[in-house]
Amino acid sequence: MPKRKRALDGLPLWKNADLAAEATELITYLDRAMRQLVLAGEDRDAPMRFRHSEIAVIDTLGAEGPLVMGQMARRIRLPLSTSTRIVDRLVERKVVQRERLEDNRRVVQVRLAPFGVEFYRAALQSRIAGAQRMLGRLDKSERRELARLIRKIAESTSAVPNE
């Protein structure tokens, strides 16, 4: 039994207990796999260490490109003031840069600085290498089926309205 299941004692029961148990097990194993994936590529002696919130900003900008601060805050699901402090730290470290839009000088856009782009690409390559190691345990048909299922889940979550 996954450890997380014990942590749910005392929480309200869901309408579908089987679905809740399966979801708990899925999250437990996905979390474990993702921790292994991230830790496998982590260099403990690296000069640049980032907080989870900073990684969220770097990943979001790397995947989506430049964003206005309000959009960034919504994407990483944090208040604008908190997002601004995170971006301040990343600007100091020359990972991201701010720029004012020409058509509306009041609007601040954030983008990865050259070092941020380099860091994002290296981190992405590390995650891809880790995913390849994990997928290597599956045969071709299992990999196709896993990709189909994850795509289906991703498409169903993208149908949820953005806050």
Short mmCIF file of C-alpha atoms in Angstrom, two decimals:
data_model
loop_
_atom_site.label_atom_id
_atom_site.label_comp_id
_atom_site.label_asym_id
_atom_site.label_seq_id
_atom_site.Cartn_x
_atom_site.Cartn_y
_atom_site.Cartn_z
CA MET A 1 0.00 0.00 0.00
CA PRO A 2 1.45 3.43 -0.93
CA LYS A 3 2.44 5.59 2.02
CA ARG A 4 0.19 8.39 0.88
CA LYS A 5 -2.90 6.23 1.42
CA ARG A 6 -2.23 6.24 5.16
CA ALA A 7 -1.89 10.02 5.08
CA LEU A 8 -5.49 10.26 3.87
CA ASP A 9 -6.95 8.85 7.08
CA GLY A 10 -9.42 11.33 8.51
CA LEU A 11 -10.05 13.11 5.21
CA PRO A 12 -13.61 13.09 3.87
CA LEU A 13 -14.52 10.10 1.70
CA TRP A 14 -14.98 10.73 -2.00
CA LYS A 15 -18.14 9.64 -3.76
CA ASN A 16 -16.26 6.96 -5.68
CA ALA A 17 -13.90 5.23 -3.24
CA ASP A 18 -12.31 3.05 -5.96
CA LEU A 19 -11.52 6.09 -8.13
CA ALA A 20 -10.12 7.92 -5.09
CA ALA A 21 -7.87 4.97 -4.21
CA GLU A 22 -6.67 4.65 -7.81
CA ALA A 23 -6.01 8.39 -8.02
CA THR A 24 -4.05 8.27 -4.76
CA GLU A 25 -1.95 5.38 -6.02
CA LEU A 26 -1.36 7.12 -9.37
CA ILE A 27 -0.20 10.34 -7.72
CA THR A 28 2.03 8.44 -5.29
CA TYR A 29 3.84 6.61 -8.08
CA LEU A 30 3.96 9.62 -10.42
CA ASP A 31 5.44 11.73 -7.62
CA ARG A 32 8.02 9.03 -6.89
CA ALA A 33 8.95 8.75 -10.59
CA MET A 34 9.18 12.53 -10.99
CA ARG A 35 11.39 12.88 -7.90
CA GLN A 36 13.70 10.23 -9.32
CA LEU A 37 13.66 11.94 -12.70
CA VAL A 38 14.58 15.32 -11.23
CA LEU A 39 17.12 13.99 -8.73
CA ALA A 40 18.85 11.86 -11.36
CA GLY A 41 19.86 14.98 -13.26
CA GLU A 42 20.60 17.10 -10.21
CA ASP A 43 24.15 18.18 -9.57
CA ARG A 44 24.42 18.77 -5.82
CA ASP A 45 27.60 20.84 -6.31
CA ALA A 46 26.05 23.07 -8.98
CA PRO A 47 26.61 26.76 -8.27
CA MET A 48 23.01 27.63 -9.15
CA ARG A 49 20.32 26.18 -6.90
CA PHE A 50 16.71 27.20 -7.43
CA ARG A 51 13.58 27.09 -5.30
CA HIS A 52 10.52 25.24 -6.62
CA SER A 53 8.76 28.54 -7.29
CA GLU A 54 11.75 29.78 -9.30
CA ILE A 55 11.81 26.56 -11.31
CA ALA A 56 8.09 27.06 -12.01
CA VAL A 57 8.84 30.49 -13.51
CA ILE A 58 11.80 29.21 -15.55
CA ASP A 59 9.84 26.21 -16.85
CA THR A 60 6.82 28.32 -17.72
CA LEU A 61 8.86 30.91 -19.62
CA GLY A 62 10.89 28.19 -21.32
CA ALA A 63 7.79 26.34 -22.47
CA GLU A 64 5.56 29.32 -23.31
CA GLY A 65 7.92 32.18 -24.09
CA PRO A 66 7.68 35.74 -22.76
CA LEU A 67 4.68 36.54 -20.56
CA VAL A 68 3.19 39.62 -18.98
CA MET A 69 3.58 39.50 -15.17
CA GLY A 70 -0.15 38.96 -14.60
CA GLN A 71 -0.15 36.00 -16.98
CA MET A 72 2.93 34.58 -15.25
CA ALA A 73 1.27 34.81 -11.84
CA ARG A 74 -1.81 32.98 -13.14
CA ARG A 75 0.28 30.28 -14.85
CA ILE A 76 2.26 29.47 -11.71
CA ARG A 77 -0.87 29.96 -9.55
CA LEU A 78 0.61 32.48 -7.15
CA PRO A 79 -0.42 36.03 -6.26
CA LEU A 80 1.07 38.79 -8.40
CA SER A 81 3.06 40.16 -5.43
CA THR A 82 4.65 36.76 -4.77
CA SER A 83 5.38 36.23 -8.46
CA THR A 84 7.00 39.65 -8.61
CA ARG A 85 9.34 38.78 -5.71
CA ILE A 86 10.29 35.51 -7.42
CA VAL A 87 11.01 37.33 -10.68
CA ASP A 88 13.02 39.96 -8.75
CA ARG A 89 15.31 37.20 -7.43
CA LEU A 90 15.67 35.68 -10.89
CA VAL A 91 16.46 39.07 -12.45
CA GLU A 92 19.20 39.59 -9.83
CA ARG A 93 20.66 36.22 -10.79
CA LYS A 94 20.44 37.12 -14.51
CA VAL A 95 18.11 34.20 -15.25
CA VAL A 96 15.18 36.31 -16.47
CA GLN A 97 14.80 39.84 -17.72
CA ARG A 98 11.96 42.33 -17.66
CA GLU A 99 11.00 44.62 -20.48
CA ARG A 100 8.28 47.17 -21.03
CA LEU A 101 6.02 46.72 -24.03
CA GLU A 102 6.34 49.45 -26.65
CA ASP A 103 2.59 49.80 -27.18
CA ASN A 104 1.85 50.05 -23.42
CA ARG A 105 4.80 51.09 -21.25
CA ARG A 106 2.88 50.25 -18.05
CA VAL A 107 2.88 46.54 -18.91
CA VAL A 108 5.93 44.52 -17.84
CA GLN A 109 6.83 41.40 -19.78
CA VAL A 110 9.20 38.74 -18.47
CA ARG A 111 11.42 36.52 -20.61
CA LEU A 112 14.32 34.17 -20.06
CA ALA A 113 17.70 35.86 -20.25
CA PRO A 114 20.41 34.03 -22.24
CA PHE A 115 21.60 32.20 -19.09
CA GLY A 116 17.97 31.27 -18.33
CA VAL A 117 17.53 29.81 -21.82
CA GLU A 118 20.72 27.80 -21.39
CA PHE A 119 19.62 26.55 -17.95
CA TYR A 120 16.11 25.66 -19.19
CA ARG A 121 17.47 23.69 -22.15
CA ALA A 122 19.95 21.79 -19.97
CA ALA A 123 17.25 20.98 -17.40
CA LEU A 124 14.87 19.85 -20.15
CA GLN A 125 17.56 17.60 -21.66
CA SER A 126 18.17 16.10 -18.22
CA ARG A 127 14.46 15.38 -17.73
CA ILE A 128 14.21 13.87 -21.20
CA ALA A 129 17.19 11.61 -20.47
CA GLY A 130 15.55 10.52 -17.20
CA ALA A 131 12.26 9.85 -18.98
CA GLN A 132 14.11 7.75 -21.55
CA ARG A 133 15.60 5.65 -18.73
CA MET A 134 12.14 5.12 -17.24
CA LEU A 135 10.52 4.36 -20.60
CA GLY A 136 13.29 1.91 -21.38
CA ARG A 137 11.59 -0.53 -19.01
CA LEU A 138 8.52 -0.64 -21.26
CA ASP A 139 8.19 -2.33 -24.61
CA LYS A 140 7.11 -0.36 -27.68
CA SER A 141 3.38 -1.11 -27.34
CA GLU A 142 3.43 -0.17 -23.64
CA ARG A 143 5.16 3.11 -24.45
CA ARG A 144 2.55 3.89 -27.11
CA GLU A 145 -0.28 3.06 -24.72
CA LEU A 146 1.24 5.16 -21.93
CA ALA A 147 1.67 8.10 -24.31
CA ARG A 148 -1.94 7.73 -25.49
CA LEU A 149 -3.25 7.69 -21.92
CA ILE A 150 -1.17 10.65 -20.80
CA ARG A 151 -2.24 12.60 -23.90
CA LYS A 152 -5.88 11.81 -23.08
CA ILE A 153 -5.43 13.01 -19.49
CA ALA A 154 -3.61 16.16 -20.64
CA GLU A 155 -6.35 16.96 -23.16
CA SER A 156 -9.04 16.52 -20.50
CA THR A 157 -7.22 18.86 -18.10
CA SER A 158 -6.73 21.52 -20.76
CA ALA A 159 -10.53 21.63 -21.13
CA VAL A 160 -10.75 22.95 -17.56
CA PRO A 161 -11.15 26.75 -17.66
CA ASN A 162 -8.02 28.68 -16.73
CA GLU A 163 -8.37 30.76 -13.57
#
